mmCIF file of C-alpha atoms in Angstrom:
data_model
loop_
_atom_site.group_PDB
_atom_site.id
_atom_site.type_symbol
_atom_site.label_atom_id
_atom_site.label_comp_id
_atom_site.label_asym_id
_atom_site.label_seq_id
_atom_site.Cartn_x
_atom_site.Cartn_y
_atom_site.Cartn_z
ATOM 1 C CA MET A 1 78.468 105.075 100.115
ATOM 2 C CA ASN A 2 80.602 103.004 102.497
ATOM 3 C CA LEU A 3 82.346 101.352 99.543
ATOM 4 C CA GLY A 4 82.683 104.722 97.874
ATOM 5 C CA LEU A 5 84.338 106.183 100.984
ATOM 6 C CA PHE A 6 86.650 103.175 101.116
ATOM 7 C CA LEU A 7 87.784 103.847 97.549
ATOM 8 C CA LEU A 8 88.129 107.556 98.295
ATOM 9 C CA CYS A 9 90.361 106.548 101.185
ATOM 10 C CA LEU A 10 92.486 104.414 98.849
ATOM 11 C CA ALA A 11 92.680 107.349 96.450
ATOM 12 C CA TYR A 12 93.785 109.591 99.313
ATOM 13 C CA ILE A 13 96.504 107.084 100.228
ATOM 14 C CA LEU A 14 97.793 107.578 96.676
ATOM 15 C CA SER A 15 97.518 111.346 97.031
ATOM 16 C CA GLN A 16 99.573 111.299 100.232
ATOM 17 C CA PHE A 17 102.134 109.058 98.563
ATOM 18 C CA TYR A 18 102.481 111.288 95.520
ATOM 19 C CA ARG A 19 102.980 114.427 97.590
ATOM 20 C CA ALA A 20 105.801 112.903 99.661
ATOM 21 C CA PHE A 21 107.683 110.364 97.551
ATOM 22 C CA LEU A 22 110.264 112.716 96.009
ATOM 23 C CA ALA A 23 112.181 112.840 99.315
ATOM 24 C CA VAL A 24 113.156 109.177 98.817
ATOM 25 C CA LEU A 25 113.832 109.447 95.057
ATOM 26 C CA THR A 26 116.296 112.334 95.383
ATOM 27 C CA ASP A 27 119.413 110.206 94.847
ATOM 28 C CA VAL A 28 118.154 108.018 91.964
ATOM 29 C CA LEU A 29 116.628 110.933 90.080
ATOM 30 C CA GLY A 30 119.844 112.860 90.558
ATOM 31 C CA ALA A 31 121.884 109.974 89.182
ATOM 32 C CA ASP A 32 119.582 109.105 86.257
ATOM 33 C CA LEU A 33 118.177 112.492 85.248
ATOM 34 C CA GLY A 34 120.565 115.019 86.797
ATOM 35 C CA ALA A 35 117.808 116.381 89.052
ATOM 36 C CA THR A 36 119.194 118.406 91.970
ATOM 37 C CA PRO A 37 117.379 118.920 95.325
ATOM 38 C CA ASP A 38 116.342 122.461 94.366
ATOM 39 C CA MET A 39 114.930 121.145 91.062
ATOM 40 C CA LEU A 40 112.930 118.537 92.927
ATOM 41 C CA ALA A 41 111.758 121.204 95.376
ATOM 42 C CA THR A 42 110.291 123.034 92.383
ATOM 43 C CA ALA A 43 108.689 119.815 91.104
ATOM 44 C CA SER A 44 107.196 119.152 94.537
ATOM 45 C CA GLY A 45 105.975 122.735 94.686
ATOM 46 C CA LEU A 46 104.290 122.332 91.298
ATOM 47 C CA TRP A 47 102.314 119.380 92.692
ATOM 48 C CA PHE A 48 100.992 121.570 95.474
ATOM 49 C CA LEU A 49 100.391 124.583 93.231
ATOM 50 C CA SER A 50 98.442 122.629 90.597
ATOM 51 C CA PHE A 51 96.531 120.900 93.386
ATOM 52 C CA ALA A 52 95.694 124.306 94.868
ATOM 53 C CA ALA A 53 94.797 125.894 91.517
ATOM 54 C CA MET A 54 92.208 123.161 90.979
ATOM 55 C CA GLN A 55 90.410 123.749 94.276
ATOM 56 C CA ILE A 56 88.049 126.475 93.031
ATOM 57 C CA PRO A 57 86.889 124.514 89.940
ATOM 58 C CA VAL A 58 86.733 121.328 92.025
ATOM 59 C CA GLY A 59 84.519 123.110 94.579
ATOM 60 C CA TRP A 60 82.170 124.243 91.802
ATOM 61 C CA ALA A 61 82.136 120.724 90.335
ATOM 62 C CA LEU A 62 81.348 119.110 93.697
ATOM 63 C CA ASP A 63 78.420 121.460 94.317
ATOM 64 C CA THR A 64 77.184 121.176 90.714
ATOM 65 C CA HIS A 65 77.982 117.625 89.558
ATOM 66 C CA GLY A 66 78.805 115.752 92.764
ATOM 67 C CA PRO A 67 81.908 113.807 93.847
ATOM 68 C CA ARG A 68 81.510 110.807 91.491
ATOM 69 C CA ARG A 69 82.329 112.366 88.131
ATOM 70 C CA THR A 70 84.581 115.040 89.617
ATOM 71 C CA THR A 71 86.898 112.617 91.397
ATOM 72 C CA ALA A 72 86.940 109.681 88.975
ATOM 73 C CA LEU A 73 87.705 111.697 85.843
ATOM 74 C CA LEU A 74 90.406 113.906 87.321
ATOM 75 C CA LEU A 75 92.128 111.006 89.084
ATOM 76 C CA LEU A 76 92.133 108.957 85.886
ATOM 77 C CA LEU A 77 93.400 111.665 83.551
ATOM 78 C CA GLY A 78 95.664 113.595 85.874
ATOM 79 C CA GLY A 79 96.760 111.039 88.458
ATOM 80 C CA ALA A 80 97.333 108.017 86.235
ATOM 81 C CA GLY A 81 98.471 110.166 83.314
ATOM 82 C CA GLY A 82 100.993 112.026 85.440
ATOM 83 C CA ALA A 83 102.388 108.796 86.915
ATOM 84 C CA ALA A 84 102.885 107.490 83.367
ATOM 85 C CA VAL A 85 104.726 110.667 82.341
ATOM 86 C CA PHE A 86 106.921 110.305 85.444
ATOM 87 C CA ALA A 87 107.746 106.703 84.529
ATOM 88 C CA MET A 88 108.880 107.807 81.057
ATOM 89 C CA ALA A 89 110.792 110.908 82.211
ATOM 90 C CA THR A 90 114.226 111.556 80.735
ATOM 91 C CA THR A 91 114.820 115.113 82.025
ATOM 92 C CA PRO A 92 113.976 117.078 85.202
ATOM 93 C CA GLN A 93 111.449 119.063 83.125
ATOM 94 C CA HIS A 94 109.477 115.858 82.553
ATOM 95 C CA ILE A 95 109.309 115.412 86.330
ATOM 96 C CA ASN A 96 107.840 118.921 86.597
ATOM 97 C CA ILE A 97 105.145 118.067 84.038
ATOM 98 C CA ALA A 98 104.380 114.768 85.762
ATOM 99 C CA MET A 99 104.031 116.353 89.209
ATOM 100 C CA LEU A 100 101.818 119.094 87.746
ATOM 101 C CA LEU A 101 99.466 116.470 86.285
ATOM 102 C CA ILE A 102 99.462 114.308 89.408
ATOM 103 C CA GLY A 103 98.558 117.364 91.505
ATOM 104 C CA ILE A 104 95.552 117.987 89.246
ATOM 105 C CA GLY A 105 94.492 114.344 89.533
ATOM 106 C CA CYS A 106 94.734 114.276 93.312
ATOM 107 C CA ALA A 107 92.985 117.645 93.791
ATOM 108 C CA PRO A 108 89.395 116.391 94.316
ATOM 109 C CA VAL A 109 90.064 113.269 96.387
ATOM 110 C CA LEU A 110 90.075 114.520 99.973
ATOM 111 C CA MET A 111 87.628 117.319 99.270
ATOM 112 C CA ALA A 112 85.115 114.840 97.855
ATOM 113 C CA SER A 113 85.289 113.013 101.184
ATOM 114 C CA PHE A 114 84.876 116.239 103.161
ATOM 115 C CA PHE A 115 81.964 117.212 100.917
ATOM 116 C CA VAL A 116 80.252 113.918 101.773
ATOM 117 C CA PHE A 117 80.942 114.434 105.501
ATOM 118 C CA ALA A 118 79.522 117.976 105.381
ATOM 119 C CA ARG A 119 76.381 116.948 103.505
ATOM 120 C CA MET A 120 75.555 113.499 104.895
ATOM 121 C CA TYR A 121 76.856 113.340 108.490
ATOM 122 C CA PRO A 122 76.244 115.311 111.738
ATOM 123 C CA ALA A 123 78.221 118.551 111.842
ATOM 124 C CA LYS A 124 79.766 117.721 115.237
ATOM 125 C CA MET A 125 81.442 114.668 113.672
ATOM 126 C CA PHE A 126 83.111 116.595 110.846
ATOM 127 C CA ALA A 127 86.552 116.993 112.462
ATOM 128 C CA THR A 128 86.644 113.395 113.692
ATOM 129 C CA LEU A 129 85.594 111.915 110.337
ATOM 130 C CA GLY A 130 88.080 114.144 108.572
ATOM 131 C CA ALA A 131 90.847 113.056 110.933
ATOM 132 C CA ILE A 132 90.044 109.389 110.329
ATOM 133 C CA MET A 133 90.146 109.864 106.556
ATOM 134 C CA ILE A 134 93.425 111.764 106.716
ATOM 135 C CA GLY A 135 94.946 109.428 109.299
ATOM 136 C CA VAL A 136 94.185 106.271 107.326
ATOM 137 C CA GLY A 137 95.057 107.976 104.067
ATOM 138 C CA SER A 138 98.414 108.954 105.510
ATOM 139 C CA LEU A 139 99.494 105.345 105.097
ATOM 140 C CA GLY A 140 100.495 106.643 101.680
ATOM 141 C CA ASN A 141 102.946 108.914 103.479
ATOM 142 C CA LEU A 142 104.525 105.813 105.010
ATOM 143 C CA ALA A 143 104.508 103.965 101.686
ATOM 144 C CA GLY A 144 106.565 106.824 100.302
ATOM 145 C CA SER A 145 109.406 106.054 102.733
ATOM 146 C CA VAL A 146 110.963 102.638 103.462
ATOM 147 C CA PRO A 147 108.567 100.583 101.237
ATOM 148 C CA LEU A 148 109.280 102.864 98.280
ATOM 149 C CA THR A 149 113.014 102.622 98.936
ATOM 150 C CA TRP A 150 112.710 98.828 98.849
ATOM 151 C CA ALA A 151 110.604 98.819 95.664
ATOM 152 C CA VAL A 152 113.039 101.121 93.862
ATOM 153 C CA ASP A 153 116.009 98.996 94.926
ATOM 154 C CA VAL A 154 114.339 95.739 93.840
ATOM 155 C CA PHE A 155 112.367 96.740 90.732
ATOM 156 C CA GLY A 156 113.660 100.171 89.721
ATOM 157 C CA TRP A 157 111.965 103.558 89.971
ATOM 158 C CA ARG A 158 110.435 103.488 86.482
ATOM 159 C CA GLU A 159 108.837 100.080 86.998
ATOM 160 C CA THR A 160 107.496 101.212 90.376
ATOM 161 C CA LEU A 161 105.885 104.279 88.784
ATOM 162 C CA TRP A 162 104.244 102.157 86.076
ATOM 163 C CA VAL A 163 102.676 99.971 88.770
ATOM 164 C CA LEU A 164 101.425 103.084 90.571
ATOM 165 C CA ALA A 165 99.904 104.370 87.334
ATOM 166 C CA GLY A 166 98.018 101.089 86.936
ATOM 167 C CA VAL A 167 96.755 101.158 90.520
ATOM 168 C CA THR A 168 95.577 104.744 90.012
ATOM 169 C CA VAL A 169 93.574 103.681 86.933
ATOM 170 C CA LEU A 170 91.876 100.865 88.872
ATOM 171 C CA ILE A 171 90.862 103.141 91.753
ATOM 172 C CA ALA A 172 89.534 105.832 89.390
ATOM 173 C CA VAL A 173 87.380 103.292 87.539
ATOM 174 C CA GLY A 174 86.143 101.914 90.853
ATOM 175 C CA LEU A 175 85.084 105.381 91.999
ATOM 176 C CA TRP A 176 83.137 105.898 88.773
ATOM 177 C CA ILE A 177 81.267 102.622 89.339
ATOM 178 C CA VAL A 178 80.426 102.711 93.069
ATOM 179 C CA ILE A 179 80.442 106.217 94.534
ATOM 180 C CA LYS A 180 77.053 107.856 95.124
ATOM 181 C CA ASP A 181 76.400 111.579 95.009
ATOM 182 C CA PRO A 182 74.667 113.177 98.052
ATOM 183 C CA PRO A 183 71.145 114.504 97.430
ATOM 184 C CA ALA A 184 70.902 118.121 96.323
ATOM 185 C CA VAL A 185 70.211 120.848 98.891
ATOM 186 C CA GLY A 186 66.540 121.823 98.841
ATOM 187 C CA GLY A 187 65.384 125.214 97.616
ATOM 188 C CA ASP A 188 66.628 127.562 94.934
ATOM 189 C CA LEU A 189 69.851 128.539 96.691
ATOM 190 C CA LYS A 190 72.598 130.084 94.630
ATOM 191 C CA GLY A 191 76.002 131.487 95.387
ATOM 192 C CA SER A 192 79.639 131.502 94.456
ATOM 193 C CA VAL A 193 83.038 131.424 96.069
ATOM 194 C CA LEU A 194 82.875 135.223 96.238
ATOM 195 C CA ASP A 195 80.130 134.895 98.854
ATOM 196 C CA LEU A 196 82.577 133.010 101.062
ATOM 197 C CA PHE A 197 85.010 135.919 101.007
ATOM 198 C CA LYS A 198 82.254 138.073 102.511
ATOM 199 C CA ILE A 199 82.293 135.945 105.683
ATOM 200 C CA ARG A 200 84.487 137.989 108.021
ATOM 201 C CA ALA A 201 85.261 135.103 110.388
ATOM 202 C CA LEU A 202 87.071 133.179 107.646
ATOM 203 C CA TRP A 203 89.628 135.933 107.126
ATOM 204 C CA PHE A 204 91.221 135.143 110.485
ATOM 205 C CA ILE A 205 91.462 131.439 109.596
ATOM 206 C CA PHE A 206 92.806 131.764 106.035
ATOM 207 C CA PRO A 207 96.296 133.041 107.063
ATOM 208 C CA LEU A 208 96.955 130.051 109.324
ATOM 209 C CA MET A 209 95.620 127.704 106.634
ATOM 210 C CA LEU A 210 98.162 129.291 104.292
ATOM 211 C CA VAL A 211 101.146 128.468 106.509
ATOM 212 C CA TYR A 212 100.218 125.703 108.990
ATOM 213 C CA TYR A 213 101.145 122.747 106.732
ATOM 214 C CA ALA A 214 104.164 124.320 105.057
ATOM 215 C CA PRO A 215 106.714 123.068 107.633
ATOM 216 C CA ALA A 216 105.378 119.508 107.978
ATOM 217 C CA GLY A 217 104.392 119.109 104.324
ATOM 218 C CA ALA A 218 107.539 120.600 102.814
ATOM 219 C CA MET A 219 109.941 118.945 105.248
ATOM 220 C CA ARG A 220 108.346 115.506 104.951
ATOM 221 C CA GLY A 221 107.840 115.939 101.214
ATOM 222 C CA LEU A 222 111.440 116.837 100.464
ATOM 223 C CA TRP A 223 113.818 118.464 102.946
ATOM 224 C CA ILE A 224 114.044 115.742 105.587
ATOM 225 C CA GLY A 225 115.769 113.400 103.110
ATOM 226 C CA PRO A 226 118.664 115.577 101.934
ATOM 227 C CA TYR A 227 119.025 117.155 105.406
ATOM 228 C CA VAL A 228 119.633 113.934 107.333
ATOM 229 C CA THR A 229 121.775 112.585 104.490
ATOM 230 C CA ASP A 230 123.996 115.651 103.982
ATOM 231 C CA VAL A 231 124.301 116.691 107.620
ATOM 232 C CA PHE A 232 124.422 113.378 109.475
ATOM 233 C CA GLY A 233 124.964 110.761 106.766
ATOM 234 C CA GLY A 234 121.741 109.097 107.944
ATOM 235 C CA ASN A 235 119.064 107.047 106.195
ATOM 236 C CA ALA A 236 116.460 109.225 104.467
ATOM 237 C CA GLY A 237 113.864 106.440 104.285
ATOM 238 C CA ILE A 238 113.951 105.699 108.022
ATOM 239 C CA ALA A 239 113.737 109.389 108.921
ATOM 240 C CA SER A 240 110.799 109.878 106.537
ATOM 241 C CA LEU A 241 109.067 106.834 108.014
ATOM 242 C CA TRP A 242 109.277 108.145 111.574
ATOM 243 C CA MET A 243 108.049 111.586 110.601
ATOM 244 C CA GLY A 244 105.224 110.048 108.573
ATOM 245 C CA CYS A 245 104.164 107.889 111.537
ATOM 246 C CA ALA A 246 104.162 110.929 113.818
ATOM 247 C CA MET A 247 101.964 112.832 111.367
ATOM 248 C CA ILE A 248 99.449 109.977 111.279
ATOM 249 C CA VAL A 249 99.274 109.769 115.080
ATOM 250 C CA GLY A 250 98.956 113.551 115.293
ATOM 251 C CA THR A 251 96.078 113.577 112.814
ATOM 252 C CA PHE A 252 94.125 111.029 114.827
ATOM 253 C CA ALA A 253 94.915 112.951 118.032
ATOM 254 C CA TYR A 254 93.526 116.230 116.673
ATOM 255 C CA GLY A 255 90.251 114.634 115.492
ATOM 256 C CA PRO A 256 88.159 114.447 118.705
ATOM 257 C CA LEU A 257 89.827 117.275 120.659
ATOM 258 C CA ASP A 258 87.260 119.918 119.680
ATOM 259 C CA ARG A 259 84.512 117.814 121.289
ATOM 260 C CA ILE A 260 86.659 116.925 124.308
ATOM 261 C CA PHE A 261 87.695 120.505 125.131
ATOM 262 C CA GLY A 262 84.684 122.308 123.661
ATOM 263 C CA THR A 263 86.826 124.569 121.469
ATOM 264 C CA ARG A 264 88.395 124.436 118.041
ATOM 265 C CA LYS A 265 90.308 127.683 118.106
ATOM 266 C CA TRP A 266 92.401 127.029 121.182
ATOM 267 C CA VAL A 267 93.257 123.438 120.336
ATOM 268 C CA ALA A 268 94.485 124.546 116.900
ATOM 269 C CA LEU A 269 96.299 127.552 118.354
ATOM 270 C CA VAL A 270 98.247 125.569 120.952
ATOM 271 C CA GLY A 271 98.985 122.727 118.538
ATOM 272 C CA ASN A 272 100.393 125.014 115.868
ATOM 273 C CA ALA A 273 102.418 126.928 118.447
ATOM 274 C CA MET A 274 104.058 123.639 119.435
ATOM 275 C CA ALA A 275 104.761 122.840 115.773
ATOM 276 C CA CYS A 276 106.351 126.268 115.375
ATOM 277 C CA LEU A 277 108.570 125.606 118.395
ATOM 278 C CA PHE A 278 109.998 122.353 117.025
ATOM 279 C CA VAL A 279 110.564 123.818 113.548
ATOM 280 C CA LEU A 280 112.359 126.717 115.223
ATOM 281 C CA LEU A 281 114.586 124.295 117.152
ATOM 282 C CA LEU A 282 115.532 122.609 113.870
ATOM 283 C CA GLY A 283 116.326 125.999 112.394
ATOM 284 C CA LEU A 284 118.524 126.897 115.360
ATOM 285 C CA GLY A 285 120.555 123.727 114.868
ATOM 286 C CA ILE A 286 119.663 122.157 118.207
ATOM 287 C CA ALA A 287 119.904 118.652 116.714
ATOM 288 C CA GLN A 288 123.428 117.322 117.194
ATOM 289 C CA GLY A 289 122.888 113.857 115.775
ATOM 290 C CA TYR A 290 120.763 111.839 113.371
ATOM 291 C CA TRP A 291 118.240 110.562 115.909
ATOM 292 C CA SER A 292 117.816 113.900 117.675
ATOM 293 C CA ALA A 293 117.058 115.443 114.279
ATOM 294 C CA VAL A 294 114.558 112.685 113.483
ATOM 295 C CA ALA A 295 112.884 113.294 116.859
ATOM 296 C CA LEU A 296 112.493 117.013 116.128
ATOM 297 C CA PHE A 297 111.112 116.316 112.653
ATOM 298 C CA ALA A 298 108.651 113.814 114.152
ATOM 299 C CA ALA A 299 107.512 116.301 116.810
ATOM 300 C CA ALA A 300 107.010 119.032 114.189
ATOM 301 C CA GLY A 301 105.029 116.539 112.100
ATOM 302 C CA PHE A 302 102.876 115.432 115.041
ATOM 303 C CA PHE A 303 101.756 118.968 115.886
ATOM 304 C CA GLY A 304 101.732 120.260 112.306
ATOM 305 C CA VAL A 305 98.714 118.315 111.027
ATOM 306 C CA SER A 306 95.795 120.328 112.410
ATOM 307 C CA PHE A 307 94.062 120.271 109.007
ATOM 308 C CA PRO A 308 90.835 118.476 110.052
ATOM 309 C CA LEU A 309 90.374 120.829 112.995
ATOM 310 C CA LEU A 310 91.012 123.989 110.961
ATOM 311 C CA MET A 311 88.699 122.703 108.234
ATOM 312 C CA ALA A 312 85.964 122.061 110.777
ATOM 313 C CA HIS A 313 86.485 125.537 112.229
ATOM 314 C CA GLY A 314 86.120 127.185 108.827
ATOM 315 C CA ARG A 315 83.268 124.939 107.657
ATOM 316 C CA ALA A 316 81.201 125.975 110.684
ATOM 317 C CA PHE A 317 80.764 129.422 109.072
ATOM 318 C CA VAL A 318 79.864 128.107 105.575
ATOM 319 C CA PRO A 319 76.220 127.586 104.440
ATOM 320 C CA ALA A 320 75.262 124.052 103.344
ATOM 321 C CA HIS A 321 74.639 124.899 99.672
ATOM 322 C CA LEU A 322 78.225 126.171 99.408
ATOM 323 C CA ALA A 323 79.804 123.228 101.216
ATOM 324 C CA GLY A 324 81.846 122.102 98.218
ATOM 325 C CA ARG A 325 83.182 125.561 97.511
ATOM 326 C CA GLY A 326 83.787 126.117 101.228
ATOM 327 C CA VAL A 327 85.958 123.079 101.884
ATOM 328 C CA THR A 328 87.892 123.509 98.638
ATOM 329 C CA LEU A 329 88.537 127.208 99.310
ATOM 330 C CA MET A 330 89.986 126.313 102.709
ATOM 331 C CA ASN A 331 92.047 123.605 101.061
ATOM 332 C CA LEU A 332 93.245 126.076 98.436
ATOM 333 C CA PHE A 333 94.937 128.094 101.142
ATOM 334 C CA GLY A 334 96.281 124.988 102.893
ATOM 335 C CA ILE A 335 97.796 123.241 99.892
ATOM 336 C CA GLY A 336 98.582 126.392 97.931
ATOM 337 C CA GLY A 337 100.642 127.629 100.849
ATOM 338 C CA VAL A 338 102.791 124.510 100.781
ATOM 339 C CA GLY A 339 103.375 124.935 97.052
ATOM 340 C CA ILE A 340 104.400 128.558 97.426
ATOM 341 C CA TRP A 341 106.733 127.935 100.358
ATOM 342 C CA GLN A 342 108.165 124.811 98.722
ATOM 343 C CA VAL A 343 109.126 126.696 95.562
ATOM 344 C CA ILE A 344 110.568 129.542 97.640
ATOM 345 C CA SER A 345 112.516 127.093 99.788
ATOM 346 C CA GLY A 346 113.958 125.495 96.653
ATOM 347 C CA ARG A 347 115.174 128.895 95.464
ATOM 348 C CA MET A 348 116.617 129.578 98.912
ATOM 349 C CA HIS A 349 118.510 126.280 98.901
ATOM 350 C CA ALA A 350 119.895 126.981 95.431
ATOM 351 C CA SER A 351 121.111 130.452 96.446
ATOM 352 C CA LEU A 352 122.654 129.454 99.785
ATOM 353 C CA SER A 353 125.997 127.706 100.052
ATOM 354 C CA PRO A 354 126.881 125.503 103.007
ATOM 355 C CA THR A 355 129.861 126.721 104.985
ATOM 356 C CA ALA A 356 132.875 124.569 105.674
ATOM 357 C CA ALA A 357 132.010 124.706 109.353
ATOM 358 C CA ASN A 358 128.322 123.913 108.972
ATOM 359 C CA VAL A 359 126.885 122.009 106.005
ATOM 360 C CA ALA A 360 123.431 122.435 107.572
ATOM 361 C CA ASP A 361 123.307 126.226 107.059
ATOM 362 C CA PRO A 362 121.018 126.247 103.956
ATOM 363 C CA TYR A 363 118.582 123.840 105.591
ATOM 364 C CA GLN A 364 118.514 125.730 108.883
ATOM 365 C CA THR A 365 117.740 128.959 107.032
ATOM 366 C CA ILE A 366 114.799 127.249 105.333
ATOM 367 C CA PHE A 367 113.508 125.910 108.662
ATOM 368 C CA LEU A 368 113.777 129.355 110.288
ATOM 369 C CA PHE A 369 111.803 130.781 107.364
ATOM 370 C CA PHE A 370 109.072 128.162 107.894
ATOM 371 C CA ALA A 371 108.941 128.937 111.625
ATOM 372 C CA ALA A 372 108.583 132.681 110.974
ATOM 373 C CA MET A 373 105.717 132.202 108.509
ATOM 374 C CA LEU A 374 103.921 129.879 110.919
ATOM 375 C CA ALA A 375 104.323 132.360 113.788
ATOM 376 C CA ILE A 376 102.667 135.117 111.712
ATOM 377 C CA GLY A 377 99.721 132.839 110.862
ATOM 378 C CA ILE A 378 99.278 131.885 114.521
ATOM 379 C CA LEU A 379 99.287 135.540 115.584
ATOM 380 C CA ILE A 380 96.464 136.430 113.170
ATOM 381 C CA TYR A 381 94.494 133.290 114.054
ATOM 382 C CA ALA A 382 94.567 134.317 117.730
ATOM 383 C CA PHE A 383 91.930 136.946 116.870
ATOM 384 C CA SER A 384 89.565 134.453 115.178
ATOM 385 C CA GLU A 385 86.042 133.676 116.383
ATOM 386 C CA ASP A 386 85.664 130.264 117.985
ATOM 387 C CA ARG A 387 82.665 128.155 116.911
ATOM 388 C CA ILE A 388 81.488 124.663 117.797
ATOM 389 C CA ASP A 389 78.586 123.054 115.873
#
């Protein structure tokens, strides 16, 4: 299983890369395919929406067939297939199709890891193990910044995507060969995702899951690049790199805090409130230069990655025989939210025109929208029941 988890981690590095790399490709895709930022916002949103739509069937597959077949097959067909479509794209519509397929391929990767953690490791270690997986996997976030910029400049974006397709095939085949499925839960226990909706405590966690990652995920995945370029004439790759690094450090920081402070609710509540503050400052136009903007993006990224903690909080209310459905349902809200807000933000950008006095106006409106959604989620989450395993 150690080798299997290692390969799942490599697959998650790819997943993180695929969800964030469009921010760096904005200029070349615009030049070669005529893709505008709002078009790429839609493509990025389709990745998240297809990823989210797969969570319910992935949860069923994990509980029924285990992580081996679920992850290897979807990553091979969707992940590698989508990367190949991207490499051959000649119109923005082809990018939409590619991102849709890649989202399907990446859908089971992290949840397979969380399924293994829930079924084979002590419950008190769930948040920490999840943070380690996400933190290491977030190296893909970094690869989608300066290294990708270099690869595109040296080899070209199509050649780079063909290499990524090949790497995705190798990892998928490796998962099929080495990963081991956890033993089945004893007894004749049955249930469905509908049983999870009957758990009242989860209803106070779902709203924050729906909005918590929208600012960090959408800004790192797309808006940071055009914002720093259009407003300050800065380097998109460097800005993305710093925000990606901050998100990795933040993920590791969240991991053990529930055991240190003896609470999950209040750590997540304070952390997301801080994320909301920094997104709000971006929306208010506090940044007066490139590096001050990068610092605010990095701070929002650092506090906006409470995923392992929120997952641990929700999983504490889920019975063991529904572990797969439980973690994927939580992830449905988390990733689906990003897809929804990303598509909406793309429409907002397309409908808003920068003023002569302030080219940042469309971006600031988007950031204020993200801050408002996050504030609503935090308010509802404040009434949630705390639980430590």
